[in-house]
Coordinates of C-alpha atoms in Angstrom, one line a residue:
Chain A
M92 CA -0.3 0.2 0.2
Y93 CA 1.7 3.2 -0.6
Q94 CA 0.0 6.5 -0.7
G95 CA 1.4 9.6 -2.4
I96 CA -1.0 12.3 -0.9
R97 CA -0.3 16.6 -1.3
I98 CA -3.0 19.1 0.4
S99 CA -3.0 22.9 -0.7
G100 CA -4.4 26.3 0.2
F101 CA -4.4 29.1 1.9
G102 CA -2.4 29.5 5.2
G103 CA -4.9 29.2 8.3
Q104 CA -7.6 26.9 6.4
G105 CA -5.6 24.3 8.4
V106 CA -3.5 22.5 5.0
I107 CA -0.5 21.1 7.0
S108 CA -1.7 20.4 10.3
A109 CA -4.2 17.8 8.4
G110 CA -0.8 16.6 6.8
I111 CA 1.1 16.3 9.7
L112 CA -3.0 14.9 11.0
L113 CA -2.8 12.5 8.3
A114 CA 0.9 11.8 9.4
Q115 CA -0.4 10.8 13.2
A116 CA -2.7 8.7 11.8
G117 CA -1.1 6.5 9.5
L118 CA 1.9 5.6 12.3
L119 CA -1.9 5.0 14.5
E120 CA -2.1 2.2 11.7
N121 CA 1.1 0.3 12.0
K122 CA 2.4 2.9 8.7
N123 CA 5.6 4.0 7.8
V124 CA 4.2 7.9 7.3
S125 CA 5.7 10.8 5.9
W126 CA 4.9 14.2 6.4
F127 CA 6.7 17.2 4.3
P128 CA 5.6 21.2 4.5
A129 CA 5.9 24.2 1.5
Y130 CA 8.1 26.7 3.9
G131 CA 8.7 29.5 1.9
A132 CA 7.3 33.3 2.9
E133 CA 4.7 31.3 4.0
M134 CA 1.8 33.6 5.8
R135 CA -2.3 34.2 6.8
G136 CA -3.3 34.5 3.2
G137 CA -0.9 33.1 1.0
T138 CA -0.8 29.4 0.0
A139 CA 0.4 26.7 2.0
N140 CA 0.9 23.2 1.4
C141 CA 2.4 19.6 2.5
S142 CA 3.2 16.2 1.0
V143 CA 2.4 13.0 3.0
V144 CA 3.2 9.6 2.5
I145 CA 1.6 6.5 3.8
A146 CA 3.6 3.5 3.1
S147 CA 3.0 -0.1 4.2
E148 CA 7.0 -0.1 3.1
E149 CA 9.5 1.6 3.1
V150 CA 8.2 5.6 2.6
S151 CA 11.9 6.7 0.0
S152 CA 10.6 10.3 -1.3
P153 CA 9.8 12.3 0.9
V154 CA 8.4 15.2 -1.8
V155 CA 5.6 14.0 -2.9
S156 CA 5.5 15.3 -7.4
R157 CA 3.2 12.4 -8.3
P158 CA 0.5 12.5 -5.4
D159 CA -2.0 9.6 -5.7
T160 CA -5.0 11.6 -3.9
V161 CA -4.5 16.0 -3.3
I162 CA -7.0 18.0 -1.6
V163 CA -7.1 21.0 -2.9
M164 CA -8.6 24.2 -1.0
N165 CA -8.5 26.4 -2.4
E166 CA -9.2 28.2 -6.4
P167 CA -4.9 28.5 -6.7
S168 CA -4.7 25.5 -5.1
L169 CA -6.7 23.6 -8.2
A170 CA -4.4 24.8 -10.7
K171 CA -1.1 23.8 -9.2
F172 CA -1.8 20.2 -8.3
E173 CA -4.3 19.3 -10.0
P174 CA -1.7 18.7 -13.3
L175 CA 0.1 16.6 -10.9
V176 CA -2.5 14.2 -9.6
K177 CA -1.3 11.1 -11.0
P178 CA -3.7 9.2 -13.7
G179 CA -6.8 7.0 -11.9
G180 CA -6.4 9.1 -8.3
L181 CA -8.2 11.1 -6.3
L182 CA -8.9 14.7 -7.1
I183 CA -11.1 16.2 -3.5
I184 CA -12.3 20.3 -4.1
N185 CA -13.3 22.8 -1.3
S186 CA -16.3 23.7 -3.9
S187 CA -17.0 25.7 -1.1
L188 CA -14.2 28.1 -2.0
V189 CA -13.3 26.4 -5.0
N190 CA -15.6 27.4 -8.5
S191 CA -13.3 26.3 -11.0
K192 CA -14.1 22.9 -12.5
P193 CA -10.7 21.2 -13.8
K194 CA -9.7 19.7 -16.8
R195 CA -8.5 16.4 -16.7
T196 CA -10.6 12.6 -17.1
D197 CA -8.6 10.2 -16.3
I198 CA -8.8 10.9 -12.8
K199 CA -11.5 11.3 -9.9
V200 CA -13.1 14.4 -8.7
A201 CA -15.4 14.8 -5.5
Y202 CA -16.5 18.1 -4.4
V203 CA -17.4 18.8 -1.1
P204 CA -18.9 21.5 0.6
C205 CA -16.0 21.6 3.0
N206 CA -16.6 25.4 3.8
K207 CA -20.4 24.2 4.2
I208 CA -20.5 21.9 6.2
A209 CA -18.0 22.7 8.5
E210 CA -20.4 26.0 9.4
E211 CA -23.2 23.3 10.3
I212 CA -22.0 21.5 12.2
G213 CA -20.6 24.7 14.3
T214 CA -16.7 27.1 12.4
T215 CA -16.2 27.0 9.5
K216 CA -12.3 26.0 11.1
I217 CA -12.4 22.5 10.9
A218 CA -13.8 22.7 6.9
N219 CA -9.6 20.8 6.3
M220 CA -11.8 18.4 8.8
V221 CA -14.6 17.7 6.6
A222 CA -12.1 17.5 4.0
L223 CA -10.3 14.6 5.6
G224 CA -13.1 13.0 6.4
A225 CA -14.3 12.6 3.0
Y226 CA -10.5 11.1 2.1
A227 CA -10.9 8.8 4.5
G228 CA -14.1 7.8 4.0
L229 CA -13.7 7.9 0.1
T230 CA -9.9 5.7 -0.2
G231 CA -10.4 3.9 2.7
A232 CA -6.5 4.3 3.4
L233 CA -7.2 5.7 7.3
S234 CA -10.0 4.9 9.2
V235 CA -11.5 8.3 10.3
D236 CA -12.0 6.7 13.9
T237 CA -7.8 6.8 13.6
I238 CA -8.1 10.4 12.4
A239 CA -10.3 10.6 15.5
K240 CA -7.4 9.4 18.0
A241 CA -4.9 11.3 16.1
L242 CA -6.9 15.2 16.8
G243 CA -5.8 14.3 20.5
K244 CA -2.6 13.2 19.4
V245 CA -1.1 16.2 17.6
F246 CA -4.1 18.9 19.0
K247 CA -2.9 17.9 22.9
R248 CA -3.8 21.5 24.5
A249 CA -6.7 21.5 22.2
K250 CA -10.2 22.1 24.6
P251 CA -13.1 18.5 24.5
E252 CA -15.3 20.3 22.7
M253 CA -13.2 22.0 20.4
L254 CA -12.0 18.0 18.9
E255 CA -15.1 17.1 19.4
L256 CA -16.4 18.8 16.7
N257 CA -13.4 18.3 15.1
V258 CA -14.8 15.3 14.9
K259 CA -18.4 15.2 14.1
A260 CA -16.5 17.5 11.6
L261 CA -14.4 14.3 10.4
K262 CA -17.6 11.9 10.2
R263 CA -19.6 14.4 8.1
G264 CA -16.9 14.5 5.6
A265 CA -16.5 10.5 5.7
E266 CA -19.7 10.9 3.6
I267 CA -19.4 12.0 0.6
K268 CA -19.4 9.9 -2.6
I269 CA -19.4 10.6 -5.7
Chain B
M295 CA 13.2 3.8 23.7
G296 CA 10.8 2.2 21.6
E297 CA 7.8 4.4 21.6
K298 CA 7.9 5.7 17.4
I299 CA 7.3 9.4 18.0
L300 CA 5.8 11.4 14.9
M301 CA 9.0 14.4 14.9
K302 CA 10.3 17.4 12.9
G303 CA 13.3 16.8 11.9
N304 CA 14.6 19.5 13.2
E305 CA 13.1 18.1 17.3
A306 CA 14.4 14.7 16.7
L307 CA 18.5 16.3 16.4
A308 CA 17.7 18.7 19.0
E309 CA 15.9 15.9 21.8
G310 CA 18.4 13.3 20.1
A311 CA 21.2 16.2 21.2
V312 CA 19.7 16.4 24.4
L313 CA 19.2 12.5 25.6
A314 CA 22.7 11.8 24.5
G315 CA 23.4 14.3 27.3
C316 CA 24.2 18.1 25.2
R317 CA 23.7 20.5 28.5
F318 CA 25.0 23.8 27.0
F319 CA 23.4 25.4 22.8
S320 CA 24.5 27.7 21.9
G321 CA 23.4 29.6 19.0
Y322 CA 21.5 31.9 16.2
P323 CA 18.1 31.3 14.2
I324 CA 18.3 30.9 10.7
T325 CA 15.5 28.4 8.4
P326 CA 14.9 26.1 7.7
Q327 CA 16.4 25.3 10.8
N328 CA 14.3 27.2 13.5
E329 CA 13.0 24.6 14.9
V330 CA 16.5 23.4 16.7
P331 CA 17.1 26.9 18.8
E332 CA 13.1 27.5 19.6
Y333 CA 13.3 23.4 21.5
M334 CA 16.6 23.5 22.4
S335 CA 15.3 26.9 24.4
W336 CA 12.6 25.5 26.4
R337 CA 13.4 21.8 26.7
L338 CA 18.0 22.3 27.9
P339 CA 16.2 24.6 30.8
E340 CA 14.2 21.5 31.5
A341 CA 16.9 18.9 31.5
G342 CA 19.5 21.5 34.0
G343 CA 21.2 22.6 30.6
T344 CA 22.1 26.1 29.5
F345 CA 20.3 27.2 26.5
I346 CA 21.7 31.3 24.2
Q347 CA 20.7 32.9 22.3
A348 CA 23.9 34.5 20.5
E349 CA 23.4 37.7 19.1
S350 CA 25.0 36.0 15.9
E351 CA 27.2 33.3 14.8
V352 CA 30.9 34.3 16.0
S353 CA 29.1 34.7 18.7
A354 CA 27.3 31.5 18.6
I355 CA 30.6 29.0 17.5
N356 CA 33.0 31.1 21.0
M357 CA 30.3 30.8 23.3
L358 CA 30.8 26.2 22.3
Y359 CA 33.9 27.5 22.4
G360 CA 34.6 28.3 25.6
A361 CA 31.9 25.2 27.4
A362 CA 33.4 22.1 25.3
A363 CA 37.0 23.4 26.9
T364 CA 34.8 22.4 30.4
G365 CA 34.6 19.2 28.2
I366 CA 30.9 19.3 28.3
R367 CA 28.4 18.1 25.7
T368 CA 27.4 21.0 23.7
M369 CA 25.7 21.7 21.1
T370 CA 25.4 24.8 18.3
S371 CA 23.4 25.3 14.7
S372 CA 22.7 26.7 11.7
S373 CA 22.1 26.3 7.9
S374 CA 24.6 27.3 5.8
P375 CA 25.5 31.1 5.2
G376 CA 25.7 30.9 9.4
I377 CA 28.1 28.3 9.7
S378 CA 30.0 30.2 6.9
L379 CA 30.2 32.4 9.9
K380 CA 31.5 29.6 12.4
Q381 CA 34.2 28.4 10.5
E382 CA 36.7 30.6 12.2
G383 CA 35.1 29.0 15.4
I384 CA 34.9 25.8 14.5
S385 CA 39.4 26.1 13.0
Y386 CA 39.6 27.3 16.2
C387 CA 37.3 24.2 18.2
A388 CA 39.7 21.6 15.4
G389 CA 43.0 23.5 16.7
A390 CA 42.2 23.2 20.3
D391 CA 41.4 19.8 19.8
L392 CA 37.7 19.8 21.9
P393 CA 35.2 17.5 20.5
I394 CA 32.0 20.1 19.2
F395 CA 29.4 18.7 18.2
F396 CA 27.7 21.0 15.3
A397 CA 24.9 21.1 13.1
N398 CA 24.2 22.4 8.8
V399 CA 20.6 22.5 8.2
V400 CA 21.7 23.1 4.6
R401 CA 19.9 25.5 1.8
G402 CA 20.4 27.1 -1.7
G403 CA 23.3 29.1 -1.5
P404 CA 25.8 30.1 -2.6
G405 CA 26.0 33.5 -0.7
L406 CA 21.4 34.0 1.3
G407 CA 20.3 32.0 -1.9
N408 CA 17.6 30.5 -0.8
I409 CA 15.8 28.4 1.9
A410 CA 14.8 25.6 -0.1
A411 CA 16.8 22.3 1.0
S412 CA 20.7 22.2 -0.9
Q413 CA 23.8 20.2 -0.7
G414 CA 25.8 22.7 -1.6
D415 CA 27.9 22.7 1.3
Y416 CA 29.7 19.0 0.7
N417 CA 33.3 20.4 0.3
Q418 CA 32.8 22.7 3.1
S419 CA 31.8 20.3 5.6
V420 CA 34.1 17.2 4.7
K421 CA 37.4 19.4 3.3
G422 CA 37.6 21.0 6.6
G423 CA 35.5 24.1 6.1
G424 CA 37.7 26.3 8.0
H425 CA 40.9 26.9 7.4
G426 CA 44.2 25.1 8.8
D427 CA 45.1 21.2 8.0
Y428 CA 42.2 19.3 9.7
H429 CA 39.3 17.1 9.3
T430 CA 36.2 17.7 10.9
I431 CA 33.3 14.2 11.3
V432 CA 30.7 14.4 8.9
L433 CA 28.1 12.4 9.6
A434 CA 25.0 12.2 6.3
P435 CA 21.8 11.6 7.6
N436 CA 18.5 10.3 5.4
S437 CA 15.8 10.4 7.2
V438 CA 13.8 11.7 10.9
D439 CA 15.4 8.7 12.7
E440 CA 19.3 9.3 12.1
M441 CA 18.4 12.5 12.9
G442 CA 17.6 12.1 16.2
N443 CA 19.9 8.8 17.3
F444 CA 23.4 10.8 15.1
P445 CA 24.2 12.4 18.0
K446 CA 24.5 10.4 19.9
K447 CA 27.8 9.1 17.8
C448 CA 28.3 12.8 16.9
Y449 CA 29.2 12.9 21.0
E450 CA 30.8 9.6 20.7
L451 CA 33.3 9.9 18.2
A452 CA 34.2 14.0 18.4
E453 CA 35.2 12.8 22.6
K454 CA 36.9 9.1 21.4
Y455 CA 39.5 11.2 18.5
R456 CA 39.2 15.0 19.9
M457 CA 37.5 16.4 17.2
P458 CA 34.5 18.4 16.0
A459 CA 31.7 15.6 14.4
M460 CA 29.2 17.6 12.8
I461 CA 26.0 16.4 11.1
L462 CA 25.0 17.7 7.7
A463 CA 20.9 17.5 7.4
D464 CA 19.3 20.1 4.5
G465 CA 15.7 21.7 4.5
I466 CA 13.9 18.6 3.6
L467 CA 15.4 16.4 6.9
G468 CA 15.1 19.7 8.8
Q469 CA 11.9 20.5 7.8
M470 CA 10.1 16.4 7.3
M471 CA 8.3 14.6 10.1
E472 CA 8.1 11.3 10.3
P473 CA 8.4 8.8 13.5
V474 CA 11.4 9.2 15.2
E475 CA 12.3 5.9 18.1
F476 CA 15.8 7.0 20.0
K477 CA 17.2 3.6 20.4
F478 CA 19.8 4.0 23.2
Q479 CA 18.9 4.6 26.4
P480 CA 19.3 9.2 27.8
V481 CA 22.5 9.7 29.1
D482 CA 23.2 11.6 32.2
P483 CA 26.2 13.9 32.2
A484 CA 26.9 13.5 35.8
N485 CA 28.0 9.4 34.3
L486 CA 30.5 10.6 32.3
K487 CA 33.5 11.5 32.7
K488 CA 35.5 14.1 32.4
P489 CA 38.3 14.5 30.2
D490 CA 41.9 15.3 31.7
W491 CA 42.1 18.5 29.5
S492 CA 39.3 19.9 30.5
L493 CA 38.9 23.5 32.3
G494 CA 37.0 23.9 36.1
N495 CA 38.0 24.1 39.2
A496 CA 42.3 23.4 39.3
A497 CA 42.6 23.2 42.7
G498 CA 44.3 20.4 44.1
R499 CA 45.7 19.0 40.1
K500 CA 48.1 20.9 37.7
K501 CA 47.4 23.6 35.3
R502 CA 45.5 23.0 32.2
I503 CA 45.7 25.4 28.6
V504 CA 43.5 24.7 26.2
R505 CA 44.4 26.4 23.1
S506 CA 44.6 26.8 19.1
Y507 CA 48.1 27.6 18.8
D508 CA 51.4 26.9 19.7
L509 CA 54.1 29.6 18.8
R510 CA 57.8 27.3 20.1
E511 CA 60.0 25.9 16.4
G512 CA 58.6 22.6 14.8
E513 CA 55.3 22.4 17.9
L514 CA 52.7 22.9 15.7
E515 CA 54.4 20.6 12.3
K516 CA 55.0 18.3 15.1
M517 CA 50.8 18.9 16.2
N518 CA 49.3 18.2 12.5
W519 CA 51.0 15.5 12.2
A520 CA 49.7 13.5 15.1
R521 CA 46.3 15.5 13.8
A522 CA 46.8 13.0 10.3
K523 CA 48.1 10.0 12.0
K524 CA 44.6 10.3 13.9
F525 CA 42.7 10.6 11.2
Q526 CA 44.5 8.4 9.2
E527 CA 43.1 6.1 12.0
I528 CA 39.1 7.5 11.6
E529 CA 39.4 6.7 7.6
D530 CA 40.4 3.4 9.1
R531 CA 38.1 2.0 12.0
E532 CA 34.7 4.5 11.1
V533 CA 33.6 4.2 7.4
Q534 CA 29.9 3.8 8.0
F535 CA 27.8 3.3 4.5
E536 CA 25.1 1.2 3.6
E537 CA 24.2 -0.8 0.8
K538 CA 20.7 -1.5 -1.8
N539 CA 20.2 -4.0 -4.3
I540 CA 23.6 -4.2 -5.3
N541 CA 24.4 -7.6 -5.6
D542 CA 23.0 -8.5 -9.3
A543 CA 22.5 -4.5 -9.7
Q544 CA 25.1 -3.5 -13.1
L545 CA 24.5 0.5 -12.0
V546 CA 25.1 1.7 -9.4
L547 CA 24.0 5.3 -7.7
V548 CA 25.8 7.2 -5.4
A549 CA 23.8 9.5 -3.0
Y550 CA 24.1 10.8 0.5
G551 CA 21.1 12.0 3.0
T552 CA 17.6 13.8 1.3
S553 CA 19.6 12.7 -2.9
S554 CA 19.4 8.9 -1.0
R555 CA 16.0 9.1 -0.5
I556 CA 14.5 10.2 -4.1
A557 CA 17.8 7.9 -5.3
A558 CA 15.5 5.1 -3.6
A559 CA 12.4 5.8 -4.9
A560 CA 13.9 5.8 -8.2
M561 CA 16.0 2.6 -7.7
K562 CA 12.6 0.8 -6.4
M563 CA 10.9 2.3 -10.0
A564 CA 14.1 0.7 -12.3
R565 CA 13.2 -1.9 -9.5
D566 CA 10.5 -2.4 -10.9
K567 CA 11.3 -2.4 -14.4
G568 CA 13.0 -4.9 -13.4
I569 CA 15.9 -2.8 -14.0
K570 CA 19.1 -4.2 -12.4
V571 CA 20.0 -1.3 -9.3
G572 CA 21.3 -0.4 -6.4
L573 CA 22.2 1.7 -3.8
F574 CA 25.1 2.9 -2.1
R575 CA 25.2 5.5 0.6
P576 CA 28.0 7.0 2.4
I577 CA 26.9 7.4 6.2
T578 CA 29.6 8.9 6.8
L579 CA 31.3 11.8 4.3
W580 CA 34.1 11.8 5.6
P581 CA 35.3 9.2 6.8
F582 CA 35.1 8.7 2.9
P583 CA 34.0 5.0 2.7
K584 CA 37.0 5.0 -0.5
K585 CA 37.9 0.9 0.3
Q586 CA 34.1 0.3 -0.2
L587 CA 33.0 1.8 -3.2
A588 CA 37.3 0.9 -4.8
K589 CA 35.9 -2.5 -4.3
L590 CA 32.3 -3.1 -5.6
A591 CA 33.5 -0.6 -8.8
Q592 CA 35.9 -3.9 -9.5
R593 CA 32.8 -5.3 -10.5
V594 CA 30.6 -2.7 -11.5
K595 CA 31.0 -0.5 -14.7
N596 CA 28.0 2.1 -14.3
F597 CA 28.0 4.0 -11.6
L598 CA 25.7 7.9 -11.2
V599 CA 25.5 10.0 -8.6
V600 CA 22.6 11.5 -7.2
E601 CA 23.6 15.3 -5.4
M602 CA 21.9 18.1 -5.3
S603 CA 24.6 21.1 -6.4
Q604 CA 26.9 21.7 -9.2
G605 CA 29.0 18.6 -8.0
Q606 CA 31.5 17.6 -5.5
F607 CA 30.1 14.6 -3.8
V608 CA 30.7 12.8 -7.5
D609 CA 34.6 14.1 -7.1
D610 CA 34.6 11.9 -4.1
V611 CA 33.4 9.0 -5.5
R612 CA 35.2 9.0 -8.3
L613 CA 38.3 9.8 -6.0
A614 CA 37.6 6.8 -4.4
I615 CA 37.4 4.8 -8.2
G616 CA 39.7 6.1 -9.8
G617 CA 38.7 5.7 -13.2
T618 CA 37.8 1.8 -13.4
A619 CA 34.4 2.2 -13.6
Q620 CA 32.4 5.3 -15.1
V621 CA 30.2 8.1 -12.9
D622 CA 28.4 9.9 -14.1
L623 CA 26.5 13.1 -12.6
Y624 CA 22.5 14.1 -12.1
A625 CA 22.7 17.3 -10.6
R626 CA 20.2 19.4 -8.8
P627 CA 21.7 22.8 -7.8
A628 CA 19.5 24.5 -5.4
G629 CA 16.8 21.6 -7.2
I630 CA 14.6 18.7 -6.1
P631 CA 14.7 16.1 -7.8
S632 CA 12.0 13.7 -7.8
G633 CA 12.3 10.1 -7.8
E634 CA 10.0 9.8 -11.3
E635 CA 13.3 12.4 -12.9
V636 CA 16.2 10.2 -11.3
F637 CA 14.4 6.7 -12.5
A638 CA 13.7 8.9 -15.9
V639 CA 17.7 9.7 -16.4
V640 CA 18.4 5.4 -14.8
E641 CA 16.6 4.3 -17.4
K642 CA 18.1 5.5 -20.6
L643 CA 21.3 5.6 -18.9
Y644 CA 20.8 2.0 -18.3
Q645 CA 19.6 1.0 -22.2
S646 CA 22.7 2.6 -22.8
I647 CA 24.8 0.8 -21.1
K648 CA 23.5 -2.7 -21.4
P649 CA 26.2 -4.3 -24.2
A650 CA 28.2 -3.0 -22.1
K651 CA 29.7 -7.0 -21.4
A652 CA 30.9 -6.1 -25.3
V653 CA 32.7 -2.5 -24.7
K654 CA 34.5 -3.6 -28.5
K655 CA 31.3 -3.0 -29.7
V656 CA 30.3 -0.8 -28.1
E657 CA 33.8 1.8 -28.9
K658 CA 32.7 1.4 -32.9
V659 CA 28.7 1.7 -32.6
K660 CA 29.0 4.5 -30.5
P661 CA 30.4 7.5 -33.1
A662 CA 28.6 6.6 -35.4
K663 CA 25.1 7.1 -33.7
K664 CA 26.9 10.4 -32.6
A665 CA 26.2 11.7 -36.3
K666 CA 26.9 15.7 -35.5
S667 CA 30.0 16.1 -34.0
P668 CA 32.1 13.1 -35.5
K669 CA 35.4 14.7 -34.9
K670 CA 34.8 15.3 -31.4
A671 CA 38.0 13.7 -29.8
K672 CA 36.0 13.2 -26.1
P673 CA 33.3 10.9 -26.1
T674 CA 30.9 12.5 -24.3
R675 CA 27.9 11.7 -23.3
K676 CA 24.5 14.4 -23.0
L677 CA 21.3 13.0 -22.0
K678 CA 18.8 14.8 -22.5
P679 CA 17.3 16.3 -19.0
V680 CA 13.7 15.0 -17.9
K681 CA 12.9 18.6 -16.9
K682 CA 13.6 21.0 -18.3
K683 CA 14.8 23.6 -16.1
T684 CA 18.8 24.1 -14.7
V685 CA 19.4 19.5 -15.2
K686 CA 23.1 19.0 -16.3
I687 CA 24.7 15.5 -17.2
K688 CA 28.0 15.7 -17.2
T689 CA 30.2 12.3 -18.0
A690 CA 33.3 11.1 -17.1
K691 CA 35.2 8.9 -19.7
K692 CA 34.8 6.1 -20.5
A693 CA 36.0 3.0 -18.0
T694 CA 37.9 1.6 -20.5
R695 CA 39.5 5.0 -21.0
K696 CA 42.1 4.6 -18.2
G697 CA 42.4 7.6 -16.1
G698 CA 39.5 9.7 -15.2
R699 CA 38.3 13.3 -14.8
R700 CA 40.8 14.6 -13.5

């Protein structure tokens, strides 16, 4: 099993922490994992992205240049990362903020209104968790329960009620079907 | 011990040093190694140690010079431009035979360069670095796990031979997260024997002096000969390297650090297609695994070096192999190659070397193919870059023609 993932969006949307969460969840399932952020002049409102690898074998390169799955949380990320998806791979689009449609026909596309769902649950802060839930549900690479467990490990100081909202968002995301 | 923790490379490096008994850190911020001092700033006081954010790199390294003279385990870290500033002090520590430990999380250069990963500081690291006649022990991790476990090795080597030891990492290794398992019992500095040269309270013993100069006639040369002997001993005893899939390999990739991970990705793709590719990774860059590479070159006749610099590391590979095999280079100076990209080079190279057993035939066929410039004396072969960017392939003279590139 090998899953190379790229997550991209505005700084502040939680794409970096979503990546850490995926890696931590992979580790909890005894997989080999790596996480690598774009650490240029990133800032709130600018774009940020990270690479995550979850694999049963040794992770060779931590830089994912041909991802199996790409999660785009904002408009500029679509143009940048759509071409990278492996043929037959999965593109998860935050349709609340991304209006354009991907041009490729050789990949699977999931439109997930992350911000809208997050708002329904209580706060747009957890839009990233909706996307992660969708990832878990659509690929089956990780279980939502493991990601929920990883939440406590990554966000050690988070309030329990906030963690609960995150779990809710994960579960709603996991219900998404293509 | 025993548990796998998800950590950033820089954090693993810092924690690894603390667990190995480091109780003094002085440094100055620079991307992409900032997590090291950040981590040390709370972790060292917690462990009963001292963290100082100095006013400059020069100041930081000289604080280390002083602290190391008392015989404790010390550390500083920086990234390329900052390490350049520290080189004077590192040379002084080498001159004073002090076992300091430092890490360079390399970024793009020269100058301020950029903050992305690079391997451009190879020569600086393995050829001494500062002024004067000396070496630094250089360990090159290629995973966060090794980032966490190598500081202890560095302290042990540095103390055994009384000289500076360093970790040569890069922006990717510093910034990435991976599971790390600290595979040793935490070292309690109280249990470490104070060396017989260390400074401190001199009551009741003869005075000791730690210095990096000796003006007496002929004494410095004696000292340098003693060091040269020590360096030879290290080259004989302390080489570390890793080999993968080399038993049946017809082409061996040679790479260290992050490049070795990328080369491993390319190797996997090649193996999936039945292409017999292996990987040789030096873990110690100084001492360099010369003998091991030379031995490998008795059987394998084609090597491809992958490095994120213009062609620094390749020089040492060619020196070791000494013209007995062909050594090609895939270089990305201030660029990060992808596994696919390296694989494309491997595939192309492999096709061209396949009939290598019938060497004479190849010699005849080659010039005929190159109809463009038949007059050229040197059989330089250019592989087209996979990306349009700054990709260069340099080709050494054919193995059949004796003599290396120099």
